[in-house]
Amino acid sequence: MSQLHTIILDTDPGIDDAMALLLALASPEIALIGVTTVFGNSHVAATTRNALNLLHFAGRADIPVAMGADQPLVLPRGRTGEHVHGPDAMGNIGWDAVHNPNQRPLAIHAAQFIAETIMQRPGQVTIVAVGPLTNLALALQLEPRIAEHVRAVVVMGGAFLVPGNVSPLAESNIYRDPHAAAKVFAAGWPLTVAGLDVTTAVRMDNAYFAALKESRSRFAEFICRIVPFYQAFHREVRGYRDGAINPHDVCAIAYVLEPALFAGEQWRVMVLTDGPARGATIPDRADRHWSTPKVHCLTRVDSARLLAAFHERISRAI
Ligand code: RIB
Ligand code: CA
């Protein structure tokens, strides 16, 4: 029997966030005990609405949602990601008008939910963070001991040996709150980072989505409904063909499920917080420059096996 992973998903849904959340819900090895939301692909009221709607859609409105930060720790928020994910941040399927009246987020802040949950379950909880890292930094400020009591932290973010996606050097989640990312990378907790080095090596295209749709699972049909907006962005901005996209956030959940799909290095990483290189994640590959704790930086992925695993799990979901 594979290990059971008790997870809090910190997220800014977001089309690829939604794919990651549905993969987690379709995987019996994962017990998703909470979703915390953050600004990024849209403002936090929208990402929270989307998280509530996604859980309701998946028949899992029992999973609590705690709303988090709508601003970075230090810098102004800047433009959110509707140009990538749609006006409703969910592929422009009209979710800006969908509010389930029976669902509300918890009364406590995401950072408090993260800190309290980890301290109540020492050594058991894995945080998977697939948006800007503001909530994790606030949780560390609230309760520094979570760094010793968390089971693991898996982040989608950064670009170590490849270019960035929002600047020549920076990946979006890190760029949006580099001060928070610097705190998360320096916390000394068991941190694994799935950066663009691996997430841009994973592509789903029209043929992949057509095969997924044939399964006629509700999760598969929903994913095929939300991806066209994301496909258009990848075609027009990234120059991808055949409807290809990068399901960045899926890689973080895939790592939890099957770490052997990936290879990585233990590097000390500096996060730059201002100037033209804001959001850059620079590894000390010689291990003689920085003194921050080492971080497990993923550098390679078996994309074919990851795509097959995603198809297999999503296809068998309700
Ligand atoms: O750079 C990719 C990341 O930015 C993903 O988490 C995507 O959802 C966006 O938030
Ligand atoms: Ca995201």
mmCIF file of C-alpha atoms and ligand atoms in Angstrom:
data_model
loop_
_atom_site.group_PDB
_atom_site.id
_atom_site.type_symbol
_atom_site.label_atom_id
_atom_site.label_comp_id
_atom_site.label_asym_id
_atom_site.label_seq_id
_atom_site.Cartn_x
_atom_site.Cartn_y
_atom_site.Cartn_z
ATOM 1 C CA MET A 1 0.000 0.000 0.000
ATOM 2 C CA SER A 2 1.449 3.402 -0.908
ATOM 3 C CA GLN A 3 1.937 5.882 1.902
ATOM 4 C CA LEU A 4 -0.964 8.161 2.798
ATOM 5 C CA HIS A 5 -0.176 11.849 2.409
ATOM 6 C CA THR A 6 -2.115 14.317 4.553
ATOM 7 C CA ILE A 7 -2.055 17.528 2.550
ATOM 8 C CA ILE A 8 -2.924 21.194 2.768
ATOM 9 C CA LEU A 9 -3.039 22.686 -0.739
ATOM 10 C CA ASP A 10 -2.116 26.403 -0.832
ATOM 11 C CA THR A 11 -3.307 27.651 -4.190
ATOM 12 C CA ASP A 12 -4.463 30.497 -6.491
ATOM 13 C CA PRO A 13 -6.982 28.652 -8.748
ATOM 14 C CA GLY A 14 -6.215 29.058 -11.666
ATOM 15 C CA ILE A 15 -6.597 26.480 -14.401
ATOM 16 C CA ASP A 16 -3.499 24.407 -13.654
ATOM 17 C CA ASP A 17 -4.254 24.769 -9.945
ATOM 18 C CA ALA A 18 -7.660 23.211 -10.612
ATOM 19 C CA MET A 19 -5.992 20.333 -12.466
ATOM 20 C CA ALA A 20 -3.674 19.774 -9.500
ATOM 21 C CA LEU A 21 -6.569 19.878 -7.022
ATOM 22 C CA LEU A 22 -8.592 17.359 -9.058
ATOM 23 C CA LEU A 23 -5.548 15.074 -9.307
ATOM 24 C CA ALA A 24 -5.211 15.196 -5.517
ATOM 25 C CA LEU A 25 -8.914 14.369 -5.072
ATOM 26 C CA ALA A 26 -8.654 11.511 -7.588
ATOM 27 C CA SER A 27 -5.739 9.933 -5.706
ATOM 28 C CA PRO A 28 -6.532 7.626 -2.765
ATOM 29 C CA GLU A 29 -2.975 8.110 -1.456
ATOM 30 C CA ILE A 30 -3.829 11.720 -0.647
ATOM 31 C CA ALA A 31 -6.025 12.964 2.205
ATOM 32 C CA LEU A 32 -6.688 16.624 1.385
ATOM 33 C CA ILE A 33 -7.525 18.173 4.760
ATOM 34 C CA GLY A 34 -7.641 21.789 3.721
ATOM 35 C CA VAL A 35 -7.300 24.311 0.910
ATOM 36 C CA THR A 36 -5.795 27.727 1.576
ATOM 37 C CA THR A 37 -6.081 30.465 -1.003
ATOM 38 C CA VAL A 38 -3.845 33.314 -2.067
ATOM 39 C CA PHE A 39 -3.775 36.078 -4.681
ATOM 40 C CA GLY A 40 -1.921 35.389 -7.918
ATOM 41 C CA ASN A 41 -3.928 34.187 -10.906
ATOM 42 C CA SER A 42 -6.560 36.587 -9.622
ATOM 43 C CA HIS A 43 -7.331 38.497 -6.424
ATOM 44 C CA VAL A 44 -7.929 36.317 -3.372
ATOM 45 C CA ALA A 45 -11.729 36.736 -3.328
ATOM 46 C CA ALA A 46 -11.821 35.153 -6.815
ATOM 47 C CA THR A 47 -9.315 32.386 -6.066
ATOM 48 C CA THR A 48 -11.280 31.588 -2.896
ATOM 49 C CA ARG A 49 -14.569 31.511 -4.816
ATOM 50 C CA ASN A 50 -12.944 29.178 -7.340
ATOM 51 C CA ALA A 51 -11.597 26.888 -4.624
ATOM 52 C CA LEU A 52 -15.060 26.644 -3.035
ATOM 53 C CA ASN A 53 -16.694 26.032 -6.424
ATOM 54 C CA LEU A 54 -14.116 23.357 -7.334
ATOM 55 C CA LEU A 55 -14.641 21.437 -4.091
ATOM 56 C CA HIS A 56 -18.418 21.705 -4.513
ATOM 57 C CA PHE A 57 -18.126 20.455 -8.119
ATOM 58 C CA ALA A 58 -15.984 17.518 -6.939
ATOM 59 C CA GLY A 59 -18.459 16.576 -4.221
ATOM 60 C CA ARG A 60 -15.947 17.517 -1.522
ATOM 61 C CA ALA A 61 -17.495 20.593 0.065
ATOM 62 C CA ASP A 62 -16.533 18.899 3.353
ATOM 63 C CA ILE A 63 -12.922 20.050 2.824
ATOM 64 C CA PRO A 64 -12.406 23.427 4.567
ATOM 65 C CA VAL A 65 -11.161 26.471 2.683
ATOM 66 C CA ALA A 66 -9.271 29.252 4.486
ATOM 67 C CA MET A 67 -8.799 32.520 2.648
ATOM 68 C CA GLY A 68 -5.327 34.056 2.728
ATOM 69 C CA ALA A 69 -3.264 36.952 1.519
ATOM 70 C CA ASP A 70 -4.422 39.368 -1.169
ATOM 71 C CA GLN A 71 -1.130 41.281 -1.212
ATOM 72 C CA PRO A 72 2.563 40.315 -1.136
ATOM 73 C CA LEU A 73 4.516 40.886 2.095
ATOM 74 C CA VAL A 74 6.336 44.010 0.942
ATOM 75 C CA LEU A 75 5.804 44.884 -2.733
ATOM 76 C CA PRO A 76 2.594 46.106 -4.425
ATOM 77 C CA ARG A 77 0.479 43.254 -5.836
ATOM 78 C CA GLY A 78 0.780 44.243 -9.483
ATOM 79 C CA ARG A 79 -1.249 42.705 -12.317
ATOM 80 C CA THR A 80 -2.946 39.419 -11.415
ATOM 81 C CA GLY A 81 -3.169 36.525 -13.873
ATOM 82 C CA GLU A 82 -6.559 36.864 -15.583
ATOM 83 C CA HIS A 83 -4.823 37.343 -18.948
ATOM 84 C CA VAL A 84 -3.548 33.758 -18.572
ATOM 85 C CA HIS A 85 -6.440 32.064 -16.775
ATOM 86 C CA GLY A 86 -9.489 34.086 -17.869
ATOM 87 C CA PRO A 87 -11.591 36.890 -16.324
ATOM 88 C CA ASP A 88 -12.908 34.387 -13.752
ATOM 89 C CA ALA A 89 -9.435 32.781 -13.429
ATOM 90 C CA MET A 90 -11.084 29.491 -14.452
ATOM 91 C CA GLY A 91 -11.002 29.544 -18.235
ATOM 92 C CA ASN A 92 -13.802 32.120 -18.617
ATOM 93 C CA ILE A 93 -16.524 29.545 -17.935
ATOM 94 C CA GLY A 94 -18.631 32.112 -16.086
ATOM 95 C CA TRP A 95 -17.446 31.337 -12.552
ATOM 96 C CA ASP A 96 -17.314 35.025 -11.706
ATOM 97 C CA ALA A 97 -21.078 34.680 -11.373
ATOM 98 C CA VAL A 98 -21.114 31.331 -9.546
ATOM 99 C CA HIS A 99 -21.196 31.578 -5.766
ATOM 100 C CA ASN A 100 -22.440 28.549 -3.879
ATOM 101 C CA PRO A 101 -24.574 30.123 -1.110
ATOM 102 C CA ASN A 102 -23.978 27.211 1.238
ATOM 103 C CA GLN A 103 -20.235 27.468 1.182
ATOM 104 C CA ARG A 104 -18.113 29.944 3.058
ATOM 105 C CA PRO A 105 -14.424 29.996 3.812
ATOM 106 C CA LEU A 106 -13.396 29.476 7.435
ATOM 107 C CA ALA A 107 -13.362 32.528 9.688
ATOM 108 C CA ILE A 108 -9.598 32.176 10.256
ATOM 109 C CA HIS A 109 -6.810 33.348 7.937
ATOM 110 C CA ALA A 110 -5.003 30.793 5.787
ATOM 111 C CA ALA A 111 -1.759 31.357 7.699
ATOM 112 C CA GLN A 112 -3.465 30.570 10.992
ATOM 113 C CA PHE A 113 -5.088 27.453 9.499
ATOM 114 C CA ILE A 114 -1.699 26.239 8.226
ATOM 115 C CA ALA A 115 0.072 26.893 11.540
ATOM 116 C CA GLU A 116 -2.655 25.403 13.742
ATOM 117 C CA THR A 117 -3.125 22.303 11.575
ATOM 118 C CA ILE A 118 0.591 21.468 11.504
ATOM 119 C CA MET A 119 0.980 21.975 15.259
ATOM 120 C CA GLN A 120 -2.088 19.801 15.946
ATOM 121 C CA ARG A 121 -0.655 16.994 13.742
ATOM 122 C CA PRO A 122 3.113 17.093 14.245
ATOM 123 C CA GLY A 123 5.076 15.206 11.607
ATOM 124 C CA GLN A 124 1.968 14.336 9.559
ATOM 125 C CA VAL A 125 1.081 17.289 7.317
ATOM 126 C CA THR A 126 2.531 18.070 3.885
ATOM 127 C CA ILE A 127 2.017 21.564 2.492
ATOM 128 C CA VAL A 128 1.754 21.713 -1.292
ATOM 129 C CA ALA A 129 2.019 25.352 -2.425
ATOM 130 C CA VAL A 130 1.252 26.241 -6.031
ATOM 131 C CA GLY A 131 0.803 30.015 -5.874
ATOM 132 C CA PRO A 132 2.750 32.937 -4.418
ATOM 133 C CA LEU A 133 4.230 31.894 -1.043
ATOM 134 C CA THR A 134 2.777 34.687 1.092
ATOM 135 C CA ASN A 135 0.583 32.433 3.271
ATOM 136 C CA LEU A 136 3.502 30.106 4.042
ATOM 137 C CA ALA A 137 5.711 33.036 5.045
ATOM 138 C CA LEU A 138 2.961 34.431 7.264
ATOM 139 C CA ALA A 139 2.466 31.007 8.857
ATOM 140 C CA LEU A 140 6.202 30.830 9.638
ATOM 141 C CA GLN A 141 6.008 34.289 11.237
ATOM 142 C CA LEU A 142 2.945 33.221 13.262
ATOM 143 C CA GLU A 143 4.447 29.907 14.442
ATOM 144 C CA PRO A 144 8.140 29.322 13.575
ATOM 145 C CA ARG A 145 7.964 25.803 15.041
ATOM 146 C CA ILE A 146 6.014 24.592 12.004
ATOM 147 C CA ALA A 147 9.394 24.299 10.283
ATOM 148 C CA GLU A 148 10.232 21.382 12.632
ATOM 149 C CA HIS A 149 6.754 19.825 12.729
ATOM 150 C CA VAL A 150 5.718 19.831 9.074
ATOM 151 C CA ARG A 151 6.207 16.480 7.304
ATOM 152 C CA ALA A 152 7.224 18.082 3.984
ATOM 153 C CA VAL A 153 6.751 21.187 1.866
ATOM 154 C CA VAL A 154 6.401 20.925 -1.922
ATOM 155 C CA VAL A 155 6.358 24.150 -3.953
ATOM 156 C CA MET A 156 5.629 24.801 -7.612
ATOM 157 C CA GLY A 157 7.861 27.792 -8.331
ATOM 158 C CA GLY A 158 11.230 29.060 -9.397
ATOM 159 C CA ALA A 159 13.527 28.529 -12.371
ATOM 160 C CA PHE A 160 17.003 27.183 -11.555
ATOM 161 C CA LEU A 161 18.805 26.292 -14.803
ATOM 162 C CA VAL A 162 16.188 27.576 -17.278
ATOM 163 C CA PRO A 163 14.729 31.012 -18.117
ATOM 164 C CA GLY A 164 11.831 32.483 -16.174
ATOM 165 C CA ASN A 165 8.292 32.939 -17.505
ATOM 166 C CA VAL A 166 7.490 36.461 -16.271
ATOM 167 C CA SER A 167 10.975 37.870 -16.778
ATOM 168 C CA PRO A 168 14.205 36.473 -18.254
ATOM 169 C CA LEU A 169 15.024 35.055 -14.812
ATOM 170 C CA ALA A 170 11.877 34.829 -12.659
ATOM 171 C CA GLU A 171 8.993 32.369 -12.449
ATOM 172 C CA SER A 172 5.562 33.849 -11.689
ATOM 173 C CA ASN A 173 4.847 32.480 -8.193
ATOM 174 C CA ILE A 174 8.241 33.611 -6.884
ATOM 175 C CA TYR A 175 8.123 36.926 -8.750
ATOM 176 C CA ARG A 176 4.729 37.824 -7.264
ATOM 177 C CA ASP A 177 6.098 37.691 -3.684
ATOM 178 C CA PRO A 178 9.891 37.310 -3.628
ATOM 179 C CA HIS A 179 10.181 38.324 0.042
ATOM 180 C CA ALA A 180 7.833 35.492 1.023
ATOM 181 C CA ALA A 181 9.722 33.071 -1.207
ATOM 182 C CA ALA A 182 13.035 34.066 0.391
ATOM 183 C CA LYS A 183 11.599 33.237 3.833
ATOM 184 C CA VAL A 184 10.207 29.898 2.601
ATOM 185 C CA PHE A 185 13.520 28.913 0.955
ATOM 186 C CA ALA A 186 15.485 29.854 4.120
ATOM 187 C CA ALA A 187 13.185 28.185 6.671
ATOM 188 C CA GLY A 188 15.184 24.956 6.976
ATOM 189 C CA TRP A 189 12.077 22.732 6.596
ATOM 190 C CA PRO A 190 12.075 19.694 4.231
ATOM 191 C CA LEU A 191 11.415 21.680 1.038
ATOM 192 C CA THR A 192 11.181 20.354 -2.513
ATOM 193 C CA VAL A 193 10.724 22.811 -5.372
ATOM 194 C CA ALA A 194 9.245 21.928 -8.777
ATOM 195 C CA GLY A 195 10.412 24.827 -10.909
ATOM 196 C CA LEU A 196 10.103 25.573 -14.604
ATOM 197 C CA ASP A 197 13.051 23.216 -15.114
ATOM 198 C CA VAL A 198 10.579 20.327 -14.801
ATOM 199 C CA THR A 199 7.140 21.904 -15.325
ATOM 200 C CA THR A 200 7.952 23.198 -18.823
ATOM 201 C CA ALA A 201 9.120 19.690 -19.774
ATOM 202 C CA VAL A 202 5.533 18.442 -19.242
ATOM 203 C CA ARG A 203 3.070 19.253 -22.021
ATOM 204 C CA MET A 204 -0.552 18.251 -22.552
ATOM 205 C CA ASP A 205 -1.948 18.895 -26.064
ATOM 206 C CA ASN A 206 -5.179 18.477 -28.052
ATOM 207 C CA ALA A 207 -4.599 14.748 -28.559
ATOM 208 C CA TYR A 208 -3.985 14.264 -24.830
ATOM 209 C CA PHE A 209 -7.163 16.128 -23.887
ATOM 210 C CA ALA A 210 -9.185 14.250 -26.517
ATOM 211 C CA ALA A 211 -8.070 10.940 -25.005
ATOM 212 C CA LEU A 212 -8.861 12.254 -21.513
ATOM 213 C CA LYS A 213 -12.338 13.311 -22.648
ATOM 214 C CA GLU A 214 -13.061 9.827 -23.985
ATOM 215 C CA SER A 215 -12.984 8.560 -20.404
ATOM 216 C CA ARG A 216 -16.149 10.590 -19.836
ATOM 217 C CA SER A 217 -15.206 11.122 -16.193
ATOM 218 C CA ARG A 218 -16.618 14.340 -14.708
ATOM 219 C CA PHE A 219 -13.138 15.484 -13.745
ATOM 220 C CA ALA A 220 -11.865 14.909 -17.293
ATOM 221 C CA GLU A 221 -14.819 16.740 -18.831
ATOM 222 C CA PHE A 222 -14.325 19.723 -16.495
ATOM 223 C CA ILE A 223 -10.623 19.917 -17.316
ATOM 224 C CA CYS A 224 -11.416 19.886 -21.050
ATOM 225 C CA ARG A 225 -13.924 22.687 -20.424
ATOM 226 C CA ILE A 226 -11.435 25.030 -18.674
ATOM 227 C CA VAL A 227 -8.240 24.503 -20.724
ATOM 228 C CA PRO A 228 -9.101 26.301 -24.015
ATOM 229 C CA PHE A 229 -8.351 29.746 -22.515
ATOM 230 C CA TYR A 230 -5.013 28.429 -21.200
ATOM 231 C CA GLN A 231 -4.273 26.799 -24.581
ATOM 232 C CA ALA A 232 -4.819 30.137 -26.314
ATOM 233 C CA PHE A 233 -2.337 31.833 -23.963
ATOM 234 C CA HIS A 234 0.286 29.160 -24.617
ATOM 235 C CA ARG A 235 -0.282 29.412 -28.369
ATOM 236 C CA GLU A 236 -0.163 33.206 -28.548
ATOM 237 C CA VAL A 237 2.485 33.942 -25.917
ATOM 238 C CA ARG A 238 4.604 30.780 -25.682
ATOM 239 C CA GLY A 239 4.311 29.831 -29.369
ATOM 240 C CA TYR A 240 3.103 26.322 -28.504
ATOM 241 C CA ARG A 241 1.298 24.322 -31.196
ATOM 242 C CA ASP A 242 -1.443 21.679 -31.262
ATOM 243 C CA GLY A 243 -3.144 23.081 -28.165
ATOM 244 C CA ALA A 244 -0.181 22.307 -25.907
ATOM 245 C CA ILE A 245 -0.004 23.679 -22.361
ATOM 246 C CA ASN A 246 2.272 23.293 -19.339
ATOM 247 C CA PRO A 247 0.266 21.965 -16.337
ATOM 248 C CA HIS A 248 2.749 23.517 -13.921
ATOM 249 C CA ASP A 249 0.914 22.881 -10.630
ATOM 250 C CA VAL A 250 0.133 19.245 -11.493
ATOM 251 C CA CYS A 251 3.862 18.531 -11.112
ATOM 252 C CA ALA A 252 3.769 19.392 -7.397
ATOM 253 C CA ILE A 253 1.015 16.860 -6.678
ATOM 254 C CA ALA A 254 2.668 14.325 -9.020
ATOM 255 C CA TYR A 255 5.849 14.634 -6.942
ATOM 256 C CA VAL A 256 3.939 13.807 -3.752
ATOM 257 C CA LEU A 257 2.352 10.790 -5.437
ATOM 258 C CA GLU A 258 5.444 9.475 -7.249
ATOM 259 C CA PRO A 259 8.749 11.179 -6.300
ATOM 260 C CA ALA A 260 10.573 8.668 -8.523
ATOM 261 C CA LEU A 261 9.157 10.472 -11.559
ATOM 262 C CA PHE A 262 11.664 13.239 -10.821
ATOM 263 C CA ALA A 263 15.381 13.761 -10.260
ATOM 264 C CA GLY A 264 16.814 16.718 -8.371
ATOM 265 C CA GLU A 265 19.746 18.345 -6.622
ATOM 266 C CA GLN A 266 20.233 19.659 -3.089
ATOM 267 C CA TRP A 267 21.153 23.304 -3.578
ATOM 268 C CA ARG A 268 21.300 26.406 -1.410
ATOM 269 C CA VAL A 269 19.162 28.953 -3.274
ATOM 270 C CA MET A 270 19.174 32.759 -3.152
ATOM 271 C CA VAL A 271 15.916 34.521 -4.011
ATOM 272 C CA LEU A 272 16.396 38.054 -5.344
ATOM 273 C CA THR A 273 13.774 40.489 -4.053
ATOM 274 C CA ASP A 274 14.234 43.631 -6.123
ATOM 275 C CA GLY A 275 15.632 45.143 -9.273
ATOM 276 C CA PRO A 276 15.470 43.687 -12.792
ATOM 277 C CA ALA A 277 16.306 40.224 -11.431
ATOM 278 C CA ARG A 278 13.415 40.318 -8.892
ATOM 279 C CA GLY A 279 12.138 36.789 -8.274
ATOM 280 C CA ALA A 280 15.231 35.031 -9.624
ATOM 281 C CA THR A 281 16.063 31.774 -7.785
ATOM 282 C CA ILE A 282 19.831 31.331 -7.997
ATOM 283 C CA PRO A 283 21.286 27.935 -6.947
ATOM 284 C CA ASP A 284 24.788 27.716 -5.468
ATOM 285 C CA ARG A 285 25.792 24.687 -7.549
ATOM 286 C CA ALA A 286 29.420 24.865 -6.300
ATOM 287 C CA ASP A 287 28.131 24.898 -2.690
ATOM 288 C CA ARG A 288 30.601 27.503 -1.505
ATOM 289 C CA HIS A 289 28.778 30.840 -1.768
ATOM 290 C CA TRP A 290 25.514 30.856 0.161
ATOM 291 C CA SER A 291 24.805 29.706 3.737
ATOM 292 C CA THR A 292 21.017 29.198 3.647
ATOM 293 C CA PRO A 293 19.684 25.618 4.142
ATOM 294 C CA LYS A 294 19.765 23.313 1.138
ATOM 295 C CA VAL A 295 16.572 22.828 -0.878
ATOM 296 C CA HIS A 296 15.634 19.851 -3.057
ATOM 297 C CA CYS A 297 15.437 21.445 -6.506
ATOM 298 C CA LEU A 298 13.852 19.202 -9.134
ATOM 299 C CA THR A 299 15.809 19.193 -12.389
ATOM 300 C CA ARG A 300 14.405 16.326 -14.484
ATOM 301 C CA VAL A 301 11.053 14.582 -14.930
ATOM 302 C CA ASP A 302 9.808 11.476 -16.701
ATOM 303 C CA SER A 303 7.085 13.383 -18.532
ATOM 304 C CA ALA A 304 5.564 10.382 -20.299
ATOM 305 C CA ARG A 305 5.055 8.519 -17.020
ATOM 306 C CA LEU A 306 3.649 11.624 -15.331
ATOM 307 C CA LEU A 307 1.148 12.197 -18.164
ATOM 308 C CA ALA A 308 0.115 8.538 -18.068
ATOM 309 C CA ALA A 309 -0.417 8.682 -14.305
ATOM 310 C CA PHE A 310 -2.492 11.868 -14.599
ATOM 311 C CA HIS A 311 -4.653 10.298 -17.334
ATOM 312 C CA GLU A 312 -5.125 7.097 -15.379
ATOM 313 C CA ARG A 313 -6.217 8.835 -12.168
ATOM 314 C CA ILE A 314 -8.401 11.547 -13.691
ATOM 315 C CA SER A 315 -10.084 9.038 -16.042
ATOM 316 C CA ARG A 316 -11.195 6.813 -13.197
ATOM 317 C CA ALA A 317 -12.514 9.720 -11.097
ATOM 318 C CA ILE A 318 -16.300 10.159 -10.733
HETATM 319 O O1 RIB B 1 4.484 29.983 -13.231
HETATM 320 C C1 RIB B 1 3.415 29.069 -13.112
HETATM 321 C C2 RIB B 1 2.627 29.319 -11.871
HETATM 322 O O2 RIB B 1 1.998 30.588 -11.940
HETATM 323 C C3 RIB B 1 1.473 28.311 -11.673
HETATM 324 O O3 RIB B 1 1.263 28.118 -10.302
HETATM 325 C C4 RIB B 1 0.289 29.009 -12.281
HETATM 326 O O4 RIB B 1 -0.945 28.610 -11.680
HETATM 327 C C5 RIB B 1 0.583 30.434 -11.919
HETATM 328 O O5 RIB B 1 0.114 30.642 -10.593
HETATM 329 CA CA CA B 2 -0.950 28.354 -9.333
#
